[in-house]
Coordinates of C-alpha atoms in Angstrom, one line a residue:
M1 CA 0.1 -16.1 -4.1
S2 CA -0.2 -12.7 -2.1
D3 CA 2.8 -11.9 0.7
A4 CA 0.5 -9.7 2.8
P5 CA -0.6 -10.2 5.9
M6 CA -3.3 -13.1 6.3
R7 CA -6.8 -11.7 7.4
E8 CA -7.9 -13.6 11.0
P9 CA -10.8 -15.3 9.8
T10 CA -8.7 -16.6 6.2
F11 CA -5.8 -17.4 8.7
L12 CA -8.5 -19.1 11.1
I13 CA -10.2 -21.2 8.2
L14 CA -6.8 -22.4 7.0
T15 CA -6.2 -23.5 11.2
A16 CA -9.1 -25.4 11.1
L17 CA -8.2 -27.1 7.7
A18 CA -4.9 -27.9 8.5
A19 CA -5.3 -31.0 10.5
R20 CA -8.0 -32.7 8.1
P21 CA -11.2 -31.7 5.8
Q22 CA -14.2 -30.7 7.7
H23 CA -17.7 -29.6 6.7
G24 CA -18.9 -25.7 6.8
Y25 CA -20.5 -26.6 10.8
G26 CA -17.4 -28.5 11.5
I27 CA -15.4 -25.0 10.5
Q28 CA -17.0 -22.4 12.0
R29 CA -16.8 -24.5 15.7
D30 CA -13.0 -24.5 15.0
V31 CA -12.7 -21.6 13.6
Q32 CA -14.6 -20.4 17.4
E33 CA -12.5 -23.1 19.5
I34 CA -9.2 -21.4 18.0
S35 CA -9.7 -18.2 18.3
G36 CA -10.8 -18.7 22.2
G37 CA -14.5 -17.8 21.6
R38 CA -13.8 -14.4 19.8
V39 CA -14.3 -15.7 16.1
T40 CA -17.3 -16.8 15.7
L41 CA -18.5 -16.7 11.5
R42 CA -21.2 -17.3 10.3
A43 CA -22.5 -19.3 7.5
G44 CA -22.9 -16.0 5.4
T45 CA -19.5 -14.7 6.5
L46 CA -17.6 -18.4 6.0
Y47 CA -19.1 -19.4 2.5
A48 CA -17.9 -16.7 1.2
A49 CA -14.9 -16.5 2.5
L50 CA -14.4 -21.0 1.0
D51 CA -15.5 -19.5 -2.3
R52 CA -12.6 -16.8 -2.1
L53 CA -10.2 -19.5 -0.7
R54 CA -11.5 -22.2 -3.5
E55 CA -10.6 -19.4 -6.2
D56 CA -7.2 -18.9 -4.7
G57 CA -5.7 -21.9 -4.5
W58 CA -5.7 -22.5 -0.6
V59 CA -8.9 -25.1 -0.1
D60 CA -11.1 -27.3 -2.1
V61 CA -13.7 -29.5 -1.8
D62 CA -12.2 -33.2 -0.3
R63 CA -16.3 -34.9 -0.8
E64 CA -19.8 -33.9 -0.6
E65 CA -22.6 -36.7 1.3
V66 CA -25.7 -36.2 2.1
V67 CA -27.1 -36.4 5.6
D68 CA -30.6 -35.5 7.0
G69 CA -31.1 -34.8 3.0
R70 CA -29.5 -31.5 2.3
L71 CA -25.9 -31.9 0.9
R72 CA -22.5 -31.6 3.2
R73 CA -19.7 -30.5 1.7
Y74 CA -16.3 -31.1 3.3
Y75 CA -13.4 -29.2 2.9
R76 CA -10.1 -29.5 2.8
L77 CA -6.5 -27.4 2.8
T78 CA -4.5 -27.5 -0.7
E79 CA -0.1 -27.9 -0.5
P80 CA -0.6 -24.0 -1.6
G81 CA -2.5 -23.3 1.1
A82 CA -0.3 -25.1 3.5
T83 CA 2.6 -23.3 1.8
R84 CA 0.7 -19.8 3.0
L85 CA -0.3 -21.2 5.8
A86 CA 3.2 -21.5 7.1
A87 CA 4.5 -19.1 5.6
E88 CA 1.8 -16.5 8.0
V89 CA 2.6 -18.7 10.7
E90 CA 6.5 -17.3 10.1
R91 CA 5.1 -14.3 9.8
L92 CA 3.7 -13.7 13.2
R93 CA 6.1 -15.9 14.7
A94 CA 9.1 -13.2 13.7
H95 CA 7.0 -10.3 15.0
T96 CA 6.1 -12.2 17.9
R97 CA 9.5 -12.6 18.7
A98 CA 10.5 -8.7 17.7
A99 CA 7.8 -7.5 20.0
H100 CA 9.0 -10.3 23.2
N101 CA 12.4 -9.2 22.6
R102 CA 11.5 -5.5 23.1
L103 CA 9.4 -6.1 25.9
R104 CA 12.0 -7.4 27.7
A105 CA 14.4 -5.2 27.1
R106 CA 11.9 -2.5 28.3
L107 CA 12.2 -4.3 31.3
T108 CA 15.3 -5.1 32.3
G109 CA 16.3 -1.5 31.5
G110 CA 18.0 -2.6 28.0
T111 CA 17.9 -2.2 24.6
A112 CA 16.7 -4.4 21.9

């Protein structure tokens, strides 16, 4: 499992799946909502990322169903994926804390 910083789309996809299994369109909508409309994943980008995340063991297929004659695949976050997402959240939290402390010091004329 890599400790390298996660790319934003990966972080958002894993975050979208943290609450519940979802199908591709649900993940796309959730990513857009989580990012405040800043990130829109195209289908090709999303499914390539999901394939890579499955290879890494961070997501897996939860179930499949046929809706209107089309296969709908639901994905879920695995335990290793949840562990990796939690580690990334903590990494971002530490960076945010450091930035906050330095900005506060700057505003008050002190040093961090």
